[in-house]
mmCIF file of C-alpha atoms in Angstrom:
data_model
loop_
_atom_site.group_PDB
_atom_site.id
_atom_site.type_symbol
_atom_site.label_atom_id
_atom_site.label_comp_id
_atom_site.label_asym_id
_atom_site.label_seq_id
_atom_site.Cartn_x
_atom_site.Cartn_y
_atom_site.Cartn_z
ATOM 1 C CA MET D 275 29.258 55.182 -24.023
ATOM 2 C CA THR D 276 29.738 52.159 -26.131
ATOM 3 C CA GLY D 277 32.145 50.748 -23.250
ATOM 4 C CA PHE D 278 29.540 51.823 -20.817
ATOM 5 C CA PHE D 279 26.728 50.306 -22.755
ATOM 6 C CA VAL D 280 28.829 46.787 -22.943
ATOM 7 C CA LEU D 281 29.698 46.601 -19.262
ATOM 8 C CA ALA D 282 26.125 47.320 -18.452
ATOM 9 C CA ILE D 283 25.249 44.131 -20.781
ATOM 10 C CA TYR D 284 27.855 41.975 -18.902
ATOM 11 C CA VAL D 285 27.103 43.345 -15.211
ATOM 12 C CA GLY D 286 23.284 42.525 -16.502
ATOM 13 C CA ILE D 287 23.631 39.022 -17.416
ATOM 14 C CA PHE D 288 25.951 38.381 -14.577
ATOM 15 C CA VAL D 289 23.428 39.737 -12.097
ATOM 16 C CA GLY D 290 20.373 37.845 -13.831
ATOM 17 C CA ALA D 291 22.260 34.541 -14.323
ATOM 18 C CA TYR D 292 23.253 34.654 -10.414
ATOM 19 C CA LEU D 293 19.710 35.079 -9.471
ATOM 20 C CA ILE D 294 18.028 32.535 -11.947
ATOM 21 C CA VAL D 295 21.056 29.807 -10.899
ATOM 22 C CA THR D 296 21.124 30.424 -7.404
ATOM 23 C CA LYS D 297 17.760 31.192 -6.526
ATOM 24 C CA VAL D 298 15.320 29.538 -8.655
ATOM 25 C CA ILE D 299 17.440 26.345 -10.134
ATOM 26 C CA GLN D 300 18.975 25.361 -6.784
ATOM 27 C CA ARG D 301 16.071 26.009 -4.453
ATOM 28 C CA ALA D 302 14.002 23.721 -7.087
ATOM 29 C CA THR D 303 16.296 21.012 -7.076
ATOM 30 C CA LEU D 304 17.390 21.023 -3.243
ATOM 31 C CA ARG D 305 16.147 17.903 -1.311
ATOM 32 C CA ASP D 306 18.981 17.809 1.227
ATOM 33 C CA TYR D 307 17.720 20.116 4.060
ATOM 34 C CA THR D 308 20.368 19.512 6.525
ATOM 35 C CA SER D 309 23.002 20.920 4.023
ATOM 36 C CA LEU D 310 21.170 24.013 4.344
ATOM 37 C CA LYS D 311 22.526 24.296 8.219
ATOM 38 C CA THR D 312 26.596 23.738 7.153
ATOM 39 C CA VAL D 313 28.614 26.708 7.812
ATOM 40 C CA THR D 314 30.544 27.437 4.544
ATOM 41 C CA PHE D 315 30.914 31.252 4.373
ATOM 42 C CA GLY D 316 34.454 31.978 5.196
ATOM 43 C CA ASP D 317 35.923 28.779 4.911
ATOM 44 C CA GLU D 318 38.076 28.818 1.559
ATOM 45 C CA SER D 319 37.976 25.064 1.557
ATOM 46 C CA ALA D 320 34.190 24.898 1.144
ATOM 47 C CA VAL D 321 34.262 27.114 -1.955
ATOM 48 C CA ARG D 322 34.498 25.496 -5.197
ATOM 49 C CA PRO D 323 33.726 27.136 -8.822
ATOM 50 C CA ASN D 324 30.299 27.027 -9.836
ATOM 51 C CA ARG D 325 30.243 25.176 -13.190
ATOM 52 C CA ALA D 326 26.943 26.835 -14.500
ATOM 53 C CA ALA D 327 28.509 30.168 -13.665
ATOM 54 C CA GLY D 328 31.647 29.500 -15.541
ATOM 55 C CA ILE D 329 29.855 28.518 -18.572
ATOM 56 C CA ILE D 330 27.842 31.449 -18.693
ATOM 57 C CA SER D 331 31.101 33.281 -18.229
ATOM 58 C CA ILE D 332 32.340 32.295 -21.154
ATOM 59 C CA PHE D 333 29.507 32.491 -23.390
ATOM 60 C CA THR D 334 28.561 35.908 -21.959
ATOM 61 C CA ILE D 335 31.916 36.961 -23.349
ATOM 62 C CA PHE D 336 31.683 35.510 -26.886
ATOM 63 C CA PHE D 337 27.868 36.832 -26.718
ATOM 64 C CA ILE D 338 29.301 40.225 -26.303
ATOM 65 C CA TRP D 339 31.974 39.673 -28.989
ATOM 66 C CA GLY D 340 29.665 38.643 -31.434
ATOM 67 C CA MET D 341 26.795 41.439 -30.407
ATOM 68 C CA PHE D 342 29.561 44.264 -31.362
ATOM 69 C CA THR D 343 31.136 42.584 -34.379
ATOM 70 C CA GLY D 344 28.010 42.000 -36.150
ATOM 71 C CA SER D 345 28.518 38.227 -36.187
ATOM 72 C CA SER D 346 26.904 36.184 -38.059
ATOM 73 C CA LEU D 347 26.659 33.505 -35.527
ATOM 74 C CA LEU D 348 23.927 35.823 -33.819
ATOM 75 C CA PRO D 349 20.446 36.985 -35.051
ATOM 76 C CA ARG D 350 20.574 40.186 -36.485
ATOM 77 C CA PHE D 351 18.200 41.804 -34.046
ATOM 78 C CA LEU D 352 20.928 40.790 -31.311
ATOM 79 C CA HIS D 353 23.657 42.989 -33.192
ATOM 80 C CA ALA D 354 24.333 46.306 -31.579
ATOM 81 C CA PRO D 355 23.527 49.446 -34.208
ATOM 82 C CA ALA D 356 25.736 48.918 -37.079
ATOM 83 C CA PRO D 357 27.482 51.776 -39.177
ATOM 84 C CA PHE D 358 25.429 53.199 -41.731
ATOM 85 C CA VAL D 359 25.322 51.539 -45.170
ATOM 86 C CA GLY D 360 23.527 52.947 -48.050
ATOM 87 C CA THR D 361 22.858 55.933 -50.063
ATOM 88 C CA ALA D 362 22.817 60.043 -47.887
ATOM 89 C CA GLU D 363 22.130 63.296 -48.946
ATOM 90 C CA PHE D 364 22.322 66.385 -47.670
ATOM 91 C CA THR D 365 21.642 69.742 -49.154
ATOM 92 C CA TYR D 366 24.197 72.660 -49.108
ATOM 93 C CA THR D 367 23.840 76.717 -49.250
ATOM 94 C CA ALA D 368 26.816 78.262 -50.973
ATOM 95 C CA GLU D 369 26.798 82.204 -50.871
ATOM 96 C CA ALA D 370 28.561 84.050 -53.372
ATOM 97 C CA ASN D 371 28.567 87.981 -54.556
ATOM 98 C CA GLY D 372 25.346 88.637 -52.261
ATOM 99 C CA GLN D 373 23.493 85.942 -53.511
ATOM 100 C CA ARG D 374 22.766 82.004 -52.480
ATOM 101 C CA ASP D 375 21.751 78.904 -53.950
ATOM 102 C CA ASP D 376 21.079 75.199 -52.619
ATOM 103 C CA ALA D 377 22.380 72.083 -54.309
ATOM 104 C CA THR D 378 22.365 68.354 -53.307
ATOM 105 C CA VAL D 379 25.395 66.046 -52.138
ATOM 106 C CA THR D 380 24.773 62.455 -52.950
ATOM 107 C CA VAL D 381 26.876 60.086 -50.774
ATOM 108 C CA VAL D 382 26.901 56.164 -51.453
ATOM 109 C CA VAL D 383 28.464 54.501 -48.220
ATOM 110 C CA TYR D 384 29.233 50.788 -49.027
ATOM 111 C CA PRO D 385 30.732 48.106 -46.998
ATOM 112 C CA ARG D 386 34.425 48.219 -46.886
ATOM 113 C CA ASP D 387 35.134 44.618 -48.489
ATOM 114 C CA GLU D 388 33.237 46.261 -51.587
ATOM 115 C CA LYS D 389 34.050 48.857 -53.822
ATOM 116 C CA VAL D 390 31.522 51.288 -55.648
ATOM 117 C CA ASP D 391 31.675 54.493 -57.929
ATOM 118 C CA ALA D 392 30.214 57.754 -57.371
ATOM 119 C CA PRO D 393 26.642 57.717 -58.586
ATOM 120 C CA GLU D 394 26.061 60.198 -61.551
ATOM 121 C CA VAL D 395 23.323 63.059 -60.760
ATOM 122 C CA ASP D 396 22.193 66.018 -62.438
ATOM 123 C CA PRO D 397 23.860 69.174 -61.905
ATOM 124 C CA GLY D 398 20.897 71.356 -61.941
ATOM 125 C CA ASP D 399 20.160 74.913 -62.852
ATOM 126 C CA GLY D 400 21.956 77.525 -60.164
ATOM 127 C CA PHE D 401 25.435 78.123 -59.745
ATOM 128 C CA ALA D 402 26.054 75.376 -57.160
ATOM 129 C CA LYS D 403 25.916 72.342 -58.399
ATOM 130 C CA ASN D 404 24.755 68.848 -57.362
ATOM 131 C CA ASP D 405 27.455 66.474 -56.328
ATOM 132 C CA SER D 406 28.261 62.803 -55.620
ATOM 133 C CA GLU D 407 30.688 60.731 -53.805
ATOM 134 C CA ALA D 408 31.347 57.152 -52.741
ATOM 135 C CA MET D 409 33.013 56.016 -49.571
ATOM 136 C CA ALA D 410 33.509 52.709 -47.261
ATOM 137 C CA GLN D 411 31.987 52.464 -44.169
ATOM 138 C CA TRP D 412 33.875 53.427 -41.312
ATOM 139 C CA ARG D 413 35.247 56.346 -43.374
ATOM 140 C CA SER D 414 34.722 59.938 -43.680
ATOM 141 C CA GLY D 415 35.745 62.522 -46.797
ATOM 142 C CA LEU D 416 35.772 65.649 -47.973
ATOM 143 C CA ILE D 417 32.960 66.444 -50.355
ATOM 144 C CA ARG D 418 34.876 69.312 -52.630
ATOM 145 C CA VAL D 419 31.741 70.852 -53.845
ATOM 146 C CA ASP D 420 33.158 73.880 -55.275
ATOM 147 C CA ALA D 421 35.270 71.950 -57.688
ATOM 148 C CA ASN D 422 31.846 71.555 -60.101
ATOM 149 C CA ASP D 423 30.040 74.801 -58.985
ATOM 150 C CA GLU D 424 30.070 77.886 -61.116
ATOM 151 C CA ILE D 425 31.314 79.767 -58.798
ATOM 152 C CA SER D 426 34.521 78.632 -56.562
ATOM 153 C CA LYS D 427 36.050 79.638 -53.220
ATOM 154 C CA SER D 428 38.841 81.271 -55.017
ATOM 155 C CA ASP D 429 36.093 83.313 -56.431
ATOM 156 C CA GLY D 430 34.279 84.280 -53.137
ATOM 157 C CA ALA D 431 32.064 81.191 -52.386
ATOM 158 C CA GLU D 432 31.104 79.969 -49.405
ATOM 159 C CA VAL D 433 29.216 77.071 -47.653
ATOM 160 C CA VAL D 434 26.870 78.843 -44.927
ATOM 161 C CA ALA D 435 24.215 76.135 -43.992
ATOM 162 C CA ILE D 436 23.776 72.522 -44.378
ATOM 163 C CA ASN D 437 20.581 71.286 -44.490
ATOM 164 C CA GLY D 438 18.947 74.852 -43.755
ATOM 165 C CA GLN D 439 21.069 74.932 -40.383
ATOM 166 C CA PRO D 440 23.398 77.773 -40.616
ATOM 167 C CA ILE D 441 27.183 76.370 -40.312
ATOM 168 C CA THR D 442 30.613 78.087 -39.829
ATOM 169 C CA ARG D 443 33.938 76.763 -40.518
ATOM 170 C CA GLY D 444 34.897 74.076 -37.918
ATOM 171 C CA GLY D 445 31.366 73.620 -36.969
ATOM 172 C CA SER D 446 29.219 70.614 -37.331
ATOM 173 C CA VAL D 447 25.598 69.881 -38.374
ATOM 174 C CA LYS D 448 23.437 66.230 -37.557
ATOM 175 C CA ILE D 449 21.647 64.513 -40.285
ATOM 176 C CA ASP D 450 20.035 61.650 -40.983
ATOM 177 C CA SER D 451 22.968 59.173 -41.569
ATOM 178 C CA GLY D 452 26.095 60.956 -39.750
ATOM 179 C CA THR D 453 27.663 64.342 -39.845
ATOM 180 C CA VAL D 454 28.871 66.946 -42.089
ATOM 181 C CA THR D 455 31.581 69.279 -40.642
ATOM 182 C CA LEU D 456 32.596 72.295 -42.392
ATOM 183 C CA SER D 457 36.700 72.206 -42.477
ATOM 184 C CA ASP D 458 38.937 75.525 -41.538
ATOM 185 C CA LYS D 459 38.796 75.791 -45.256
ATOM 186 C CA GLY D 460 35.414 75.894 -45.689
ATOM 187 C CA THR D 461 35.200 72.181 -47.469
ATOM 188 C CA PRO D 462 32.300 69.726 -46.398
ATOM 189 C CA ASN D 463 33.430 66.882 -44.727
ATOM 190 C CA TYR D 464 31.042 63.921 -44.280
ATOM 191 C CA ALA D 465 31.359 60.890 -41.783
ATOM 192 C CA PRO D 466 28.702 58.471 -41.904
ATOM 193 C CA SER D 467 27.269 57.060 -38.650
ATOM 194 C CA ARG D 468 29.528 54.364 -36.938
ATOM 195 C CA GLY D 469 27.265 52.899 -34.937
ATOM 196 C CA TRP D 470 28.207 50.825 -31.873
ATOM 197 C CA GLN D 471 29.926 47.979 -33.723
ATOM 198 C CA MET D 472 33.548 47.619 -33.654
ATOM 199 C CA GLU D 473 35.632 48.072 -37.136
ATOM 200 C CA PRO D 474 36.745 44.318 -38.377
ATOM 201 C CA LEU D 475 40.694 45.871 -38.477
ATOM 202 C CA TYR D 476 40.283 46.501 -34.965
ATOM 203 C CA LEU D 477 37.923 43.781 -33.847
ATOM 204 C CA PRO D 478 37.158 40.929 -36.453
ATOM 205 C CA PRO D 479 34.225 38.390 -35.476
ATOM 206 C CA PRO D 480 34.563 35.208 -34.011
ATOM 207 C CA GLU D 481 34.039 33.555 -37.269
ATOM 208 C CA GLU D 482 36.666 35.496 -38.940
ATOM 209 C CA VAL D 483 39.247 34.299 -36.222
ATOM 210 C CA TRP D 484 37.877 30.535 -36.117
ATOM 211 C CA THR D 485 38.202 30.921 -40.579
ATOM 212 C CA ARG D 486 41.889 32.177 -39.892
ATOM 213 C CA THR D 487 42.484 29.351 -37.301
ATOM 214 C CA LEU D 488 41.484 26.631 -39.430
ATOM 215 C CA ARG D 489 43.794 28.504 -42.303
ATOM 216 C CA VAL D 490 46.652 28.786 -40.101
ATOM 217 C CA LEU D 491 46.722 24.930 -39.292
ATOM 218 C CA ASP D 492 46.638 24.295 -42.489
ATOM 219 C CA GLU D 493 49.122 26.513 -43.748
ATOM 220 C CA GLY D 494 51.375 27.528 -41.056
ATOM 221 C CA PHE D 495 52.936 30.714 -40.591
ATOM 222 C CA ARG D 496 56.202 32.295 -41.752
ATOM 223 C CA ASN D 497 57.039 28.599 -42.249
ATOM 224 C CA PHE D 498 56.571 26.979 -39.330
ATOM 225 C CA THR D 499 53.422 25.059 -38.180
ATOM 226 C CA LEU D 500 51.126 26.607 -35.459
ATOM 227 C CA TRP D 501 52.233 23.716 -33.131
ATOM 228 C CA GLU D 502 55.615 24.551 -33.903
ATOM 229 C CA HIS D 503 55.185 28.458 -32.924
ATOM 230 C CA LEU D 504 53.700 26.843 -29.587
ATOM 231 C CA GLY D 505 56.101 24.477 -28.633
ATOM 232 C CA TYR D 506 58.998 26.618 -29.261
ATOM 233 C CA SER D 507 57.418 29.106 -26.645
ATOM 234 C CA LEU D 508 56.518 26.157 -24.497
ATOM 235 C CA PHE D 509 59.810 24.953 -24.263
ATOM 236 C CA ARG D 510 61.474 28.506 -23.799
ATOM 237 C CA VAL D 511 58.846 28.498 -20.772
ATOM 238 C CA VAL D 512 59.879 25.386 -19.112
ATOM 239 C CA VAL D 513 63.415 25.419 -19.640
ATOM 240 C CA GLY D 514 63.846 28.738 -17.985
ATOM 241 C CA PHE D 515 60.996 27.996 -15.077
ATOM 242 C CA LEU D 516 62.997 24.919 -14.344
ATOM 243 C CA ILE D 517 66.417 26.549 -13.646
ATOM 244 C CA GLY D 518 64.600 29.031 -11.876
ATOM 245 C CA ALA D 519 63.047 26.752 -9.563
ATOM 246 C CA LEU D 520 66.017 24.582 -9.028
ATOM 247 C CA VAL D 521 68.314 27.941 -8.226
ATOM 248 C CA GLY D 522 65.760 29.492 -6.243
ATOM 249 C CA ILE D 523 64.055 26.899 -4.246
ATOM 250 C CA PRO D 524 67.668 25.927 -2.582
ATOM 251 C CA LEU D 525 68.208 29.704 -2.041
ATOM 252 C CA GLY D 526 65.089 30.160 -0.617
ATOM 253 C CA TYR D 527 65.782 27.306 1.766
ATOM 254 C CA ALA D 528 69.186 28.748 2.855
ATOM 255 C CA MET D 529 67.652 32.304 3.551
ATOM 256 C CA GLY D 530 64.701 30.885 5.846
ATOM 257 C CA LEU D 531 67.204 28.642 7.571
ATOM 258 C CA SER D 532 70.272 30.504 7.764
ATOM 259 C CA ASN D 533 70.928 34.512 9.119
ATOM 260 C CA TRP D 534 73.925 34.880 6.824
ATOM 261 C CA PHE D 535 72.571 33.649 4.095
ATOM 262 C CA ARG D 536 69.311 35.764 4.843
ATOM 263 C CA GLY D 537 71.394 38.950 5.420
ATOM 264 C CA TRP D 538 73.831 38.248 2.158
ATOM 265 C CA PHE D 539 70.827 37.599 -0.104
ATOM 266 C CA ASP D 540 67.865 39.538 1.368
ATOM 267 C CA PRO D 541 68.837 42.959 -0.324
ATOM 268 C CA ILE D 542 69.530 41.532 -3.788
ATOM 269 C CA VAL D 543 66.070 39.270 -3.692
ATOM 270 C CA GLU D 544 63.926 42.455 -2.383
ATOM 271 C CA PHE D 545 65.601 44.472 -5.162
ATOM 272 C CA MET D 546 65.138 42.490 -7.950
ATOM 273 C CA ARG D 547 61.716 41.216 -6.825
ATOM 274 C CA PRO D 548 59.562 44.282 -8.219
ATOM 275 C CA VAL D 549 62.123 44.966 -11.275
ATOM 276 C CA PRO D 550 59.695 43.955 -14.193
ATOM 277 C CA PRO D 551 61.401 41.023 -16.396
ATOM 278 C CA LEU D 552 60.945 43.323 -19.329
ATOM 279 C CA ALA D 553 62.681 46.073 -17.964
ATOM 280 C CA LEU D 554 65.799 43.568 -18.730
ATOM 281 C CA ILE D 555 65.283 42.785 -22.110
ATOM 282 C CA PRO D 556 67.925 45.372 -23.194
ATOM 283 C CA LEU D 557 70.456 43.984 -20.921
ATOM 284 C CA VAL D 558 69.692 40.763 -21.416
ATOM 285 C CA ILE D 559 70.554 41.461 -25.288
ATOM 286 C CA ILE D 560 73.689 43.221 -24.802
ATOM 287 C CA TRP D 561 74.846 40.405 -22.959
ATOM 288 C CA PHE D 562 73.616 37.271 -24.127
ATOM 289 C CA GLY D 563 72.774 37.983 -27.562
ATOM 290 C CA ILE D 564 69.058 37.437 -29.050
ATOM 291 C CA GLY D 565 69.360 33.945 -29.134
ATOM 292 C CA GLU D 566 67.835 31.005 -27.308
ATOM 293 C CA ALA D 567 70.269 31.427 -24.612
ATOM 294 C CA GLY D 568 69.184 35.332 -23.875
ATOM 295 C CA LYS D 569 65.525 34.193 -24.060
ATOM 296 C CA ILE D 570 65.916 31.474 -21.491
ATOM 297 C CA ILE D 571 67.907 33.537 -19.161
ATOM 298 C CA LEU D 572 65.449 36.084 -18.908
ATOM 299 C CA LEU D 573 62.765 33.494 -18.197
ATOM 300 C CA PHE D 574 65.272 32.085 -15.190
ATOM 301 C CA LEU D 575 65.596 35.735 -13.907
ATOM 302 C CA ALA D 576 61.509 36.103 -14.012
ATOM 303 C CA ALA D 577 61.259 32.574 -12.167
ATOM 304 C CA LEU D 578 64.111 32.994 -10.082
ATOM 305 C CA TRP D 579 62.993 35.735 -7.625
ATOM 306 C CA ILE D 580 59.615 34.440 -6.992
ATOM 307 C CA MET D 581 60.149 30.838 -6.664
ATOM 308 C CA ALA D 582 63.294 32.151 -4.020
ATOM 309 C CA ILE D 583 60.749 34.400 -1.601
ATOM 310 C CA ALA D 584 58.063 31.314 -2.323
ATOM 311 C CA ALA D 585 60.595 29.029 -0.595
ATOM 312 C CA ARG D 586 61.427 31.682 1.626
ATOM 313 C CA SER D 587 57.879 32.478 2.812
ATOM 314 C CA GLY D 588 57.442 28.424 3.420
ATOM 315 C CA VAL D 589 59.927 28.207 5.519
ATOM 316 C CA SER D 590 59.217 30.983 7.962
ATOM 317 C CA GLY D 591 55.675 29.653 7.813
ATOM 318 C CA VAL D 592 56.438 26.440 9.044
ATOM 319 C CA ALA D 593 54.794 26.043 12.746
ATOM 320 C CA ILE D 594 57.393 26.113 15.563
ATOM 321 C CA SER D 595 55.582 23.515 17.562
ATOM 322 C CA LYS D 596 56.077 20.886 14.624
ATOM 323 C CA VAL D 597 59.798 21.606 14.784
ATOM 324 C CA HIS D 598 60.147 21.301 18.850
ATOM 325 C CA ALA D 599 57.557 18.296 18.597
ATOM 326 C CA ALA D 600 60.353 16.556 16.333
ATOM 327 C CA TYR D 601 63.256 17.544 18.161
ATOM 328 C CA SER D 602 61.681 15.841 21.381
ATOM 329 C CA LEU D 603 61.174 12.831 19.458
ATOM 330 C CA GLY D 604 65.014 12.873 19.030
ATOM 331 C CA ALA D 605 64.886 13.696 15.210
ATOM 332 C CA SER D 606 68.319 15.229 14.018
ATOM 333 C CA LYS D 607 68.249 18.476 11.793
ATOM 334 C CA TRP D 608 68.244 16.310 8.130
ATOM 335 C CA GLN D 609 65.518 14.652 9.518
ATOM 336 C CA ILE D 610 63.614 18.301 10.738
ATOM 337 C CA MET D 611 64.402 19.062 7.410
ATOM 338 C CA ARG D 612 63.014 16.164 5.349
ATOM 339 C CA TYR D 613 59.888 15.577 7.596
ATOM 340 C CA VAL D 614 58.751 18.890 8.863
ATOM 341 C CA ILE D 615 60.375 21.604 6.846
ATOM 342 C CA ILE D 616 60.031 20.374 3.151
ATOM 343 C CA PRO D 617 56.539 19.019 3.502
ATOM 344 C CA ASN D 618 55.120 22.380 5.245
ATOM 345 C CA SER D 619 56.386 24.263 2.687
ATOM 346 C CA LEU D 620 55.667 22.615 -0.369
ATOM 347 C CA PRO D 621 51.987 24.581 -0.233
ATOM 348 C CA GLU D 622 53.922 27.885 -0.358
ATOM 349 C CA ILE D 623 56.126 26.715 -2.759
ATOM 350 C CA PHE D 624 53.542 25.747 -5.490
ATOM 351 C CA THR D 625 51.543 28.771 -5.290
ATOM 352 C CA GLY D 626 54.898 30.517 -5.576
ATOM 353 C CA ALA D 627 55.631 28.169 -8.664
ATOM 354 C CA ARG D 628 51.908 28.503 -10.242
ATOM 355 C CA VAL D 629 52.721 32.483 -10.176
ATOM 356 C CA ALA D 630 56.382 32.075 -11.772
ATOM 357 C CA MET D 631 55.176 29.844 -14.131
ATOM 358 C CA GLY D 632 52.212 32.678 -15.062
ATOM 359 C CA VAL D 633 55.090 35.548 -15.359
ATOM 360 C CA CYS D 634 57.348 33.402 -17.323
ATOM 361 C CA TRP D 635 54.735 32.605 -20.001
ATOM 362 C CA GLY D 636 53.873 36.207 -19.979
ATOM 363 C CA THR D 637 57.368 37.134 -20.145
ATOM 364 C CA VAL D 638 58.252 34.765 -23.486
ATOM 365 C CA VAL D 639 55.719 36.623 -25.222
ATOM 366 C CA ALA D 640 57.305 39.751 -25.110
ATOM 367 C CA ALA D 641 60.858 38.417 -25.486
ATOM 368 C CA GLU D 642 59.551 36.601 -29.000
ATOM 369 C CA LEU D 643 58.808 40.226 -29.901
ATOM 370 C CA VAL D 644 62.860 40.877 -30.366
ATOM 371 C CA ALA D 645 64.204 38.887 -32.854
ATOM 372 C CA ALA D 646 62.460 35.441 -33.147
ATOM 373 C CA GLU D 647 61.644 33.404 -35.911
ATOM 374 C CA GLN D 648 59.262 31.261 -33.727
ATOM 375 C CA GLY D 649 56.751 31.281 -31.222
ATOM 376 C CA ALA D 650 53.257 33.199 -30.250
ATOM 377 C CA GLY D 651 54.861 36.456 -29.672
ATOM 378 C CA MET D 652 56.747 36.668 -32.963
ATOM 379 C CA MET D 653 53.101 35.535 -34.493
ATOM 380 C CA ILE D 654 51.587 38.390 -32.922
ATOM 381 C CA MET D 655 54.201 41.062 -33.623
ATOM 382 C CA VAL D 656 54.109 40.169 -37.104
ATOM 383 C CA ALA D 657 50.425 40.052 -37.650
ATOM 384 C CA SER D 658 50.136 43.464 -35.970
ATOM 385 C CA ARG D 659 52.668 44.943 -38.474
ATOM 386 C CA PHE D 660 50.343 43.703 -41.260
ATOM 387 C CA GLN D 661 47.345 44.730 -39.253
ATOM 388 C CA ASN D 662 46.204 41.038 -39.265
ATOM 389 C CA THR D 663 44.159 41.382 -36.347
ATOM 390 C CA ASP D 664 42.403 37.828 -36.334
ATOM 391 C CA ILE D 665 46.146 36.211 -35.985
ATOM 392 C CA VAL D 666 46.488 38.747 -33.103
ATOM 393 C CA ILE D 667 43.543 37.509 -31.595
ATOM 394 C CA LEU D 668 43.706 34.286 -32.232
ATOM 395 C CA GLY D 669 47.851 34.360 -30.350
ATOM 396 C CA ILE D 670 46.175 36.169 -27.358
ATOM 397 C CA ILE D 671 43.525 33.216 -27.273
ATOM 398 C CA LEU D 672 45.754 30.333 -27.464
ATOM 399 C CA ILE D 673 48.018 32.012 -25.145
ATOM 400 C CA GLY D 674 45.456 32.287 -22.762
ATOM 401 C CA VAL D 675 44.557 28.918 -22.922
ATOM 402 C CA ILE D 676 47.897 27.474 -22.606
ATOM 403 C CA GLY D 677 48.361 29.330 -19.855
ATOM 404 C CA PHE D 678 45.121 28.280 -18.310
ATOM 405 C CA GLY D 679 46.085 24.639 -18.989
ATOM 406 C CA ILE D 680 49.286 24.900 -17.224
ATOM 407 C CA ASP D 681 47.562 26.522 -14.155
ATOM 408 C CA MET D 682 45.348 23.517 -13.944
ATOM 409 C CA LEU D 683 47.997 20.888 -14.428
ATOM 410 C CA MET D 684 50.007 22.844 -11.303
ATOM 411 C CA ARG D 685 47.029 22.533 -8.998
ATOM 412 C CA TRP D 686 46.169 19.021 -9.953
ATOM 413 C CA ALA D 687 50.109 18.501 -9.162
ATOM 414 C CA GLU D 688 49.509 20.217 -5.874
ATOM 415 C CA ARG D 689 45.986 18.164 -5.045
ATOM 416 C CA VAL D 690 48.487 15.053 -5.505
ATOM 417 C CA LEU D 691 51.492 15.826 -4.411
ATOM 418 C CA VAL D 692 50.687 17.920 -1.386
ATOM 419 C CA PRO D 693 47.250 16.290 -0.116
ATOM 420 C CA TRP D 694 47.970 17.532 3.499
ATOM 421 C CA LYS D 695 47.820 21.848 2.135
ATOM 422 C CA GLY D 696 44.881 23.791 4.294
ATOM 423 C CA ARG D 697 45.101 21.061 7.158
ATOM 424 C CA SER D 698 46.816 21.304 10.368
#
């Protein structure tokens, strides 16, 4: 139910923002009527990211994050229903030796970061005595009502109703603040309402992640600064990618230009291409150990096949009319290679490079999960062991931001170095 509600909010904000930005604001500010006659549908070169859409998209993600974590950055009326905190009561009916008696259980549900003792209550006059308990929010607990009743379960007492509603072992009764379930042994188990908000153990609010970020920036993490962890990961990715590109691009050119090379290497490349780099981790550890060499070789293998296929596709995609035109003008094979094949294959190579860099960046995190002392992946692994979810989310955000930055840098390099992309 909560997941459906989150999706509904996201879709609702998307549709609402789209209608406001595209149907209201842009129409109100549009003055160049000749631009309305320009046909852009289906023209990929005419599609540019809408800045307003990007800003609203990021804001929406943080809004939903804060909404379902009870963030102090949002006003309380925007929070999703919170877990129950306060004092709850329910009445149980005990039956023993043909007689029945009622007693009241008072439960104090307190926030996770506090500790509250169970309140004292008047036991009452019957054989079923009033009881009390204290438990943290998002938790549940058995209420051992027979521990202070005059007639216990061993003497034949049995809980037969909650708040007047009949109940059997394994059954449940909803009350205003939660649910009371009778265990298989006949002991009431009280579970306070969890609401729709996520427990901080699973998803802390944004301000907690920001506070932990500042602390890690100041104190470091496991004897290394945050920048050193990210630097080690980035170094491994860049070195592994460059080696993979230096080997993969010539291999791809050879496969695209030579029948012999194509026949010899095509089975190997096509066999290794669908194999996930993570599946190679055990072999890489066995062959090259758990040091830096093993991690870089794993990243080299992650980039190699992608770059080889990209270069081969780039060569195969060169228009044969351009090659014939160059030959008719007296160009040599080297000139064909230099002025026709390489320039026309660079767009495919850059596309492959972006894919390969993304795969390498994702692979290095997994590679660092195995016997690494530095790196973003190591941070996430160690933090998960100690249930430091805020550091896990910090690592995920940093990995995503750096990966996005790398991709933007490669797009910029492609625009500068291959300005003829998309032109005939």
